Short mmCIF file of C-alpha atoms and ligand atoms in Angstrom, two decimals:
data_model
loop_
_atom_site.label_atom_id
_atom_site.label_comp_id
_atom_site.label_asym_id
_atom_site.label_seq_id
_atom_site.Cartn_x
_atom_site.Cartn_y
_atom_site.Cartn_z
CA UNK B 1 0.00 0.00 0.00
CA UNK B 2 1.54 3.34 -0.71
CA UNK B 3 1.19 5.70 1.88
CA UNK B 4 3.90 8.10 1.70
CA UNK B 5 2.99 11.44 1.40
CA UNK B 6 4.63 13.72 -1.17
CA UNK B 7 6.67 16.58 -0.56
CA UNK B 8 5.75 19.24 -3.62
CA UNK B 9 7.64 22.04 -3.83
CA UNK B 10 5.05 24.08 -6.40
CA UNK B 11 1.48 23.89 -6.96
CA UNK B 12 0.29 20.66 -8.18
CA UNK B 13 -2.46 20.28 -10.30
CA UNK B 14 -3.23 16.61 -11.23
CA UNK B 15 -5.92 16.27 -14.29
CA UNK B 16 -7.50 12.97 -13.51
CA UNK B 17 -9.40 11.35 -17.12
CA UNK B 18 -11.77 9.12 -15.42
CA UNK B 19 -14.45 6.86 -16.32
CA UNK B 20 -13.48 3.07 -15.23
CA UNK B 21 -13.58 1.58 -11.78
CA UNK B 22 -9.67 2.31 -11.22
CA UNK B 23 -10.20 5.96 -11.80
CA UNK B 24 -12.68 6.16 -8.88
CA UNK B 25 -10.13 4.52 -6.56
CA UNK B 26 -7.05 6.60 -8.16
CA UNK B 27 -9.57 9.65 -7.59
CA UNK B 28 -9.37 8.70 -3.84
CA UNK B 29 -5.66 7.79 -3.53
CA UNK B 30 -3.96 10.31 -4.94
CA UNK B 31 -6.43 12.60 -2.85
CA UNK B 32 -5.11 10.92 -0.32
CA UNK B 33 -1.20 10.31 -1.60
CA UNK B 34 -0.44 13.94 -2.40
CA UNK B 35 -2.62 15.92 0.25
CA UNK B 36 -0.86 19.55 -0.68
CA UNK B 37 -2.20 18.68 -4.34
CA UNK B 38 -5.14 20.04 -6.59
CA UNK B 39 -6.99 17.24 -8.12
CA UNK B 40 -9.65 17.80 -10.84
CA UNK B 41 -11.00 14.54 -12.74
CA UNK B 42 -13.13 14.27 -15.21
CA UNK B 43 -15.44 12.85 -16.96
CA UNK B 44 -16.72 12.36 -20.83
CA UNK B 45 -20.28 12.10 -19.59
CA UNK B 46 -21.49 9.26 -21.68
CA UNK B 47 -23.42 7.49 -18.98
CA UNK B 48 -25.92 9.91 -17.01
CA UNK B 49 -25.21 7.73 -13.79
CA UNK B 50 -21.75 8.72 -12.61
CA UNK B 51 -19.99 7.99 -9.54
CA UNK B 52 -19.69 10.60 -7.20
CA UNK B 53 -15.86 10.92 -6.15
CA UNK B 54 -13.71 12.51 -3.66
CA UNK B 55 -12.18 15.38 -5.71
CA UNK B 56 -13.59 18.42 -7.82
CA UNK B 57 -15.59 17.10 -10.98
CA UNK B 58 -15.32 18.06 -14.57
CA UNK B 59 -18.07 16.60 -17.09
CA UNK B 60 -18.02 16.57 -21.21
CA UNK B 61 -14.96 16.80 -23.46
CA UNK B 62 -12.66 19.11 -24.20
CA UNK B 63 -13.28 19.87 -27.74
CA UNK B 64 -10.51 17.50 -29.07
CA UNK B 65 -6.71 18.01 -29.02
CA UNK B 66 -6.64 21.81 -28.88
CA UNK B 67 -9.46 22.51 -26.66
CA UNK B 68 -7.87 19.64 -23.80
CA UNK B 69 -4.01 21.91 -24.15
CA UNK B 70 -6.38 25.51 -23.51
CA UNK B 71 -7.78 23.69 -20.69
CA UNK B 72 -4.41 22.47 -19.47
CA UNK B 73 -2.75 26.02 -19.67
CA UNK B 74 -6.26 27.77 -18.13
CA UNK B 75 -6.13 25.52 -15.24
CA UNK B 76 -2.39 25.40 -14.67
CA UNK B 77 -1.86 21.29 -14.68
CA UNK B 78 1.01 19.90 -14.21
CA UNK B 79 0.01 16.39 -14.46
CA UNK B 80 -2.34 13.86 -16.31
CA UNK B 81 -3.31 10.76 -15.47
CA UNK B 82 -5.28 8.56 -18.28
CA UNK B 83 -7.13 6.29 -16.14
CA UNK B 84 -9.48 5.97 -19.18
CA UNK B 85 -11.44 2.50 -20.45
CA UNK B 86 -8.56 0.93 -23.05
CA UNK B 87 -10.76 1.62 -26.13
CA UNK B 88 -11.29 5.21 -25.38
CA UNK B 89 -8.80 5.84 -27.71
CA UNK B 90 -9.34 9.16 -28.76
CA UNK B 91 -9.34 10.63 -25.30
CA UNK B 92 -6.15 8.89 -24.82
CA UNK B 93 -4.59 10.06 -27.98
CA UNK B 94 -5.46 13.34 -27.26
CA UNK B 95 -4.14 13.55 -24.02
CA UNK B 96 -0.80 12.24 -25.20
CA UNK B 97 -0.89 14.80 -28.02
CA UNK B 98 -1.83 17.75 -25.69
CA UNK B 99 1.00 17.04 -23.30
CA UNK B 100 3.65 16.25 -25.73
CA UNK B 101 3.10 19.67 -27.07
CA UNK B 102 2.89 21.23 -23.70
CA UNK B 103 5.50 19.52 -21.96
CA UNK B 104 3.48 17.92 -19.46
CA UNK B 105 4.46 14.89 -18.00
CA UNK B 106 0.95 11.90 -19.06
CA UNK B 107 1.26 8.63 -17.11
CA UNK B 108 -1.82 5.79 -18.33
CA UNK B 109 -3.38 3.61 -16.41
CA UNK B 110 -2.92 0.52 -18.38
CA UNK B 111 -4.49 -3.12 -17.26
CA UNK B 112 -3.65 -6.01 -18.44
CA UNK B 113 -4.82 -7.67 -21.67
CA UNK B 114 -6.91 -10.63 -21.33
CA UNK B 115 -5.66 -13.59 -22.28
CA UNK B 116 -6.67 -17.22 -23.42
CA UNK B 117 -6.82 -19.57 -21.15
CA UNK B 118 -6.37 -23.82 -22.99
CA UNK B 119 -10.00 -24.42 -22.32
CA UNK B 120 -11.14 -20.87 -24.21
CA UNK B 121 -12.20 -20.54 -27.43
CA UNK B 122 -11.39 -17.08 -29.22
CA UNK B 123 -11.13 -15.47 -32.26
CA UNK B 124 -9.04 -12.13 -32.34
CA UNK B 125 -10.65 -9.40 -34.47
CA UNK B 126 -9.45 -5.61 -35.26
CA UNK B 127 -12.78 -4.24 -35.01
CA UNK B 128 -16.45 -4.74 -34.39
CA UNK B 129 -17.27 -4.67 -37.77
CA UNK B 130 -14.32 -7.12 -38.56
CA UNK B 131 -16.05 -9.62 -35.82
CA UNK B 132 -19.85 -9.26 -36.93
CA UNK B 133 -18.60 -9.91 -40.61
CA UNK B 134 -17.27 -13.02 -39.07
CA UNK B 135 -20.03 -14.49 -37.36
CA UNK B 136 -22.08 -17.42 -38.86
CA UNK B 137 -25.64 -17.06 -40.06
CA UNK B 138 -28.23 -17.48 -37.43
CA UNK B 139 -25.46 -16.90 -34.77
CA UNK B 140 -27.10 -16.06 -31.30
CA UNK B 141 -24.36 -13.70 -29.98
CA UNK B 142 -24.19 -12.36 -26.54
CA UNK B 143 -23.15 -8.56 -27.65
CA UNK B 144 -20.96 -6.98 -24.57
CA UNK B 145 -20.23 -3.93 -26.98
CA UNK B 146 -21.21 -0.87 -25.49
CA UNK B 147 -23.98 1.27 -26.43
CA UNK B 148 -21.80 3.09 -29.23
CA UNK B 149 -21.00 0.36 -30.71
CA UNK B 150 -24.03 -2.21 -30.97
CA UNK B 151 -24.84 -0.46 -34.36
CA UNK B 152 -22.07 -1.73 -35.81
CA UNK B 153 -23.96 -5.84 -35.42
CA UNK B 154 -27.45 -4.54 -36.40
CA UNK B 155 -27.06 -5.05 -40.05
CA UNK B 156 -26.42 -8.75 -39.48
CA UNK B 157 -30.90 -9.27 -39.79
CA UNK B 158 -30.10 -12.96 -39.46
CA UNK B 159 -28.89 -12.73 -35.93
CA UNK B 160 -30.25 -12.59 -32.72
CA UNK B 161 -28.34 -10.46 -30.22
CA UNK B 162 -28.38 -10.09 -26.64
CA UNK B 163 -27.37 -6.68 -26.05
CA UNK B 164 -26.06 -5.34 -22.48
CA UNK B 165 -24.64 -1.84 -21.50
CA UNK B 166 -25.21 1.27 -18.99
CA UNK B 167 -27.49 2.75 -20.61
CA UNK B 168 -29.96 2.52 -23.82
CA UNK B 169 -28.58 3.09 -27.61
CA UNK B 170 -29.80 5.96 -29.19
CA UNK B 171 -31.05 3.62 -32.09
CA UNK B 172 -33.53 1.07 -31.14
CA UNK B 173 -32.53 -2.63 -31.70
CA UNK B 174 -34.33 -5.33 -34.08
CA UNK B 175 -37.13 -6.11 -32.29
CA UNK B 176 -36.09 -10.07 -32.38
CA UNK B 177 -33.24 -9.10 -30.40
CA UNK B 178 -33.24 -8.51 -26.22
CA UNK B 179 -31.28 -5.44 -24.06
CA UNK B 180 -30.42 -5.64 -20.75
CA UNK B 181 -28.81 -2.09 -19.20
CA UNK B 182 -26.62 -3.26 -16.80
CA UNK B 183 -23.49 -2.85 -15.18
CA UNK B 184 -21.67 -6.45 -16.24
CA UNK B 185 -22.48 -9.06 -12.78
CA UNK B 186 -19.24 -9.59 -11.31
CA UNK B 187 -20.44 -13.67 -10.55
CA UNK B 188 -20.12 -16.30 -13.74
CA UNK B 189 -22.91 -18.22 -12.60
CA UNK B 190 -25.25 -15.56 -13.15
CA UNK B 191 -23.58 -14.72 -16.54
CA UNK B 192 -24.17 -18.87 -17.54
CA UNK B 193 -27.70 -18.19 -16.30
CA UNK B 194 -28.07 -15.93 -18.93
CA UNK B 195 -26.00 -16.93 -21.55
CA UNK B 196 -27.81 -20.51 -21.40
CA UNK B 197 -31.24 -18.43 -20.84
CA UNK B 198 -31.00 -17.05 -24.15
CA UNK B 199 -29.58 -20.50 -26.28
CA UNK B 200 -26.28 -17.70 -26.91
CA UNK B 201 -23.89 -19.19 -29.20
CA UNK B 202 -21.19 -16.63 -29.28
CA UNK B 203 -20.31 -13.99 -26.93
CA UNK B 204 -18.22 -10.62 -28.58
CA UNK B 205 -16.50 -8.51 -25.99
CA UNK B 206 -13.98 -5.82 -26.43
CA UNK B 207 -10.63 -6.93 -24.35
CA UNK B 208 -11.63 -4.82 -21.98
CA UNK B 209 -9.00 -6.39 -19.06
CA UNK B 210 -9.53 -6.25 -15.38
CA UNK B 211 -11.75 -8.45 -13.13
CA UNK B 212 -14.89 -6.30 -13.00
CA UNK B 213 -16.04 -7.56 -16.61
CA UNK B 214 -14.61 -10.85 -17.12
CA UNK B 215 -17.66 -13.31 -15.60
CA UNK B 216 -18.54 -13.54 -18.99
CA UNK B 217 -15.48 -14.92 -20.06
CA UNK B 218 -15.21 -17.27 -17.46
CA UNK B 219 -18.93 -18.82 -18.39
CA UNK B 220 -18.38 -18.92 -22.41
CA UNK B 221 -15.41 -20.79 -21.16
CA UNK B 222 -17.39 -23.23 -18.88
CA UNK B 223 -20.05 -23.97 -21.64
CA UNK B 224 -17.17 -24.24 -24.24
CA UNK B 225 -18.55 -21.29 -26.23
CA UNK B 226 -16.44 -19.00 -28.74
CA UNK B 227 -15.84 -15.88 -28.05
CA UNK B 228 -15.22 -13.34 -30.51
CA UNK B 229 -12.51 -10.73 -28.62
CA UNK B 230 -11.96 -7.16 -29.95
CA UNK B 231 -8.44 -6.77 -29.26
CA UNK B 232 -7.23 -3.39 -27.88
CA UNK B 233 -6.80 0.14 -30.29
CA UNK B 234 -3.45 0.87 -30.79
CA UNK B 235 -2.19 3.84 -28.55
CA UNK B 236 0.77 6.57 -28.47
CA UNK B 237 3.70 5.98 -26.70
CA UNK B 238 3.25 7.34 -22.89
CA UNK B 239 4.78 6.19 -19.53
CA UNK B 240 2.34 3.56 -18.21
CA UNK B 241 1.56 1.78 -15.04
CA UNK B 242 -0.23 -1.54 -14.46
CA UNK B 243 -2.00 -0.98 -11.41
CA UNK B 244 -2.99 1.54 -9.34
CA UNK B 245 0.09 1.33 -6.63
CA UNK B 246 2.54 1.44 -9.60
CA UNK B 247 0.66 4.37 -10.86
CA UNK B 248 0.46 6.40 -7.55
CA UNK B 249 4.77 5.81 -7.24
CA UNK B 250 5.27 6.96 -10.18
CA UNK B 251 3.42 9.60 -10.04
CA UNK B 252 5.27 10.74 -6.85
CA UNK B 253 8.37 10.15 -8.67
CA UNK B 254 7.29 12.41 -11.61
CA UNK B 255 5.94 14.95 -9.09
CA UNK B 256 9.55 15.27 -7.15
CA UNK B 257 11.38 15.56 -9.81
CA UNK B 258 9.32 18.05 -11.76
CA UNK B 259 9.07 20.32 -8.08
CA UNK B 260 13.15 19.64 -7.91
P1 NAP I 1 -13.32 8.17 -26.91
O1 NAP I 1 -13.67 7.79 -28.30
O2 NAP I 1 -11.91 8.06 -26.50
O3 NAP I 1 -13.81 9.63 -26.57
C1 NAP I 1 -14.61 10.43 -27.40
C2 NAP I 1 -14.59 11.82 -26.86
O4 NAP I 1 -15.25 11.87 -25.59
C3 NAP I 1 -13.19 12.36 -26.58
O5 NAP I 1 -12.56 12.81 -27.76
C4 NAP I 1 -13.50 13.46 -25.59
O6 NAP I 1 -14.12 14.56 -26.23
C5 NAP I 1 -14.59 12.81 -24.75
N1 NAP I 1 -14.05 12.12 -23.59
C6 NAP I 1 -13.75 10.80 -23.43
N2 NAP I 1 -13.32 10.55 -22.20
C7 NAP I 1 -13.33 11.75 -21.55
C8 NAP I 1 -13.00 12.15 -20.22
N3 NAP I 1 -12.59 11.27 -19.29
N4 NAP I 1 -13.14 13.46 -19.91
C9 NAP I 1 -13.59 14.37 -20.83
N5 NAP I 1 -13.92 14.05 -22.10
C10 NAP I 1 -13.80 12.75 -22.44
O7 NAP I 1 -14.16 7.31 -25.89
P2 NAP I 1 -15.74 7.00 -25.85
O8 NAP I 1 -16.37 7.34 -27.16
O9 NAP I 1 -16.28 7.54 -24.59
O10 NAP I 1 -15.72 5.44 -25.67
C11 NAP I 1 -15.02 4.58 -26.56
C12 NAP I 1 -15.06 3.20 -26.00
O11 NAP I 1 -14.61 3.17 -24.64
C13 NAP I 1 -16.41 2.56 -25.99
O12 NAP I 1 -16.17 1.19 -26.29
C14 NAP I 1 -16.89 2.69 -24.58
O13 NAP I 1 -17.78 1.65 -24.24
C15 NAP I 1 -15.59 2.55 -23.82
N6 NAP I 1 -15.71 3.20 -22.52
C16 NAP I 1 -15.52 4.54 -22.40
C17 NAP I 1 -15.64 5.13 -21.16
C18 NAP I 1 -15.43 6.63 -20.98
O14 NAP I 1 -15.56 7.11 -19.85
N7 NAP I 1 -15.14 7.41 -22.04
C19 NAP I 1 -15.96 4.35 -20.04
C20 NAP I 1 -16.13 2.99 -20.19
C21 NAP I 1 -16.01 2.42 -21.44
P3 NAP I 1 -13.28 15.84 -26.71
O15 NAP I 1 -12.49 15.40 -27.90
O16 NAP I 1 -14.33 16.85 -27.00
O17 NAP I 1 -12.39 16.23 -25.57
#
């Protein structure tokens, strides 16, 4: 556990990009970690149902590259932290864009990839309309997708689809097909329930990584179903950290030396 408290020589401003699980605990920790330091995080607003945190809170985007750096210099930061979902890309690039051309120091939250276990049974695709090119007629796919992003498997009429996410698409869904608006169940015996509830025969997720959305791969696994994986966009070069302890040292490492 890192407890050591920073000593900061100037007046820290850490930009927090939120919007997974790890951001809410980073939101507390570095609260906690570097007590003489502003923290501001913030959020893209997608989901109307956001978690209340322990620091200041920002909502909506930037307005892209240029509009993130006027917000940088307007609010004096000095450092980000991406602790951003792995396929919000474009948040991600812009962030390493806006500080390479300010000078900031960036550090990214990065988990871990999934990967296969012998008993699983995945395909590797580029994107989501790679995967629903790929799957058989009269699949019945469990869609984990995201509400962006279920578009993308509607063309497929032959399918049925089992849609979760947050919140409700903004187009409605073939009326064949079911939605649940959910947060993913964190227990694989409920996620077999449903899997085996709704006769699915191939589950699509994005390779999302952590623990807090990977039930469902531990059920396809169980009833020896494929799953079709989205594997990660590719991202800028920035100094990353695993984990959230990794994160928070090197953090304090980038704050001493920058206040040096
Ligand atoms: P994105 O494509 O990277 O972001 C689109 C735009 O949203 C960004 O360019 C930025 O707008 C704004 N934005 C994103 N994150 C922000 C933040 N933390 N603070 C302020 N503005 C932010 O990401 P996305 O469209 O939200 O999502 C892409 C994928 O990531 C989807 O698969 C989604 O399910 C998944 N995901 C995203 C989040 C999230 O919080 N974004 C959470 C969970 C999962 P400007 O260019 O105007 O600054």
């Amino acid at each position: 556990m890192f407890s050591e408290r920073a000593v900061l020589t100037k007046a820290e401003h850490i930009l927090l990009l939120a919007g997974t699980f790890e951001a809410r605990q980073l939101a507390k920790e570095l609260a906690d970690c570097f007590a003489s330091a502003r923290v501001t995080a913030s959020f893209a607003g997608v989901v109307k149902d956001l978690p209340e945190l322990d620091v200041p809170t920002r909502i909506g985007g930037f307005g892209g590259a240029a509009g993130l750096r006027d917000f940088l210099r307007a609010e004096q930061i000095t450092l980000v932290i991406d602790a951003t979902h792995p396929f919000a890309a474009q948040m991600s690039r812009n962030a390493a864009e806006a500080c390479e051309a300010m000078h900031l120091p960036l550090i990214r939250l990065e988990r871990p990839v999934w990967t296969a276990l012998p008993d699983d049974i995945w395909q590797h695709f580029r994107s989501m309309q790679d995967a629903s090119r790929a799957l058989p007629e009269d699949a019945r796919t469990f869609l984990a997708v995201g509400r962006k992003e279920i578009q993308q498997f509607t063309w497929r009429p032959d399918i049925y689809g089992l849609a979760r996410m947050i919140e409700a698409p903004p187009q409605p869904l073939p009326e064949a097909w079911d939605l649940v608006l959910q947060r993913p169940p964190q227990s694989s015996s409920e996620e077999k329930e449903l899997l085996r509830k709704h006769g699915i025969t191939h589950v699509v997720t994005k390779n999302s990584g952590g623990m807090r959305a990977y039930a469902k791969i531990e059920a396809a696994r169980a009833l020896r179903l494929p799953v079709f994986v989205i594997d990660r966009p590719q991202l800028p070069m920035a100094e990353t950290a695993a984990d959230i302890q990794s994160l928070l040292e090197k953090a304090r490492l980038t704050m001493q030396r920058s206040g040096s």
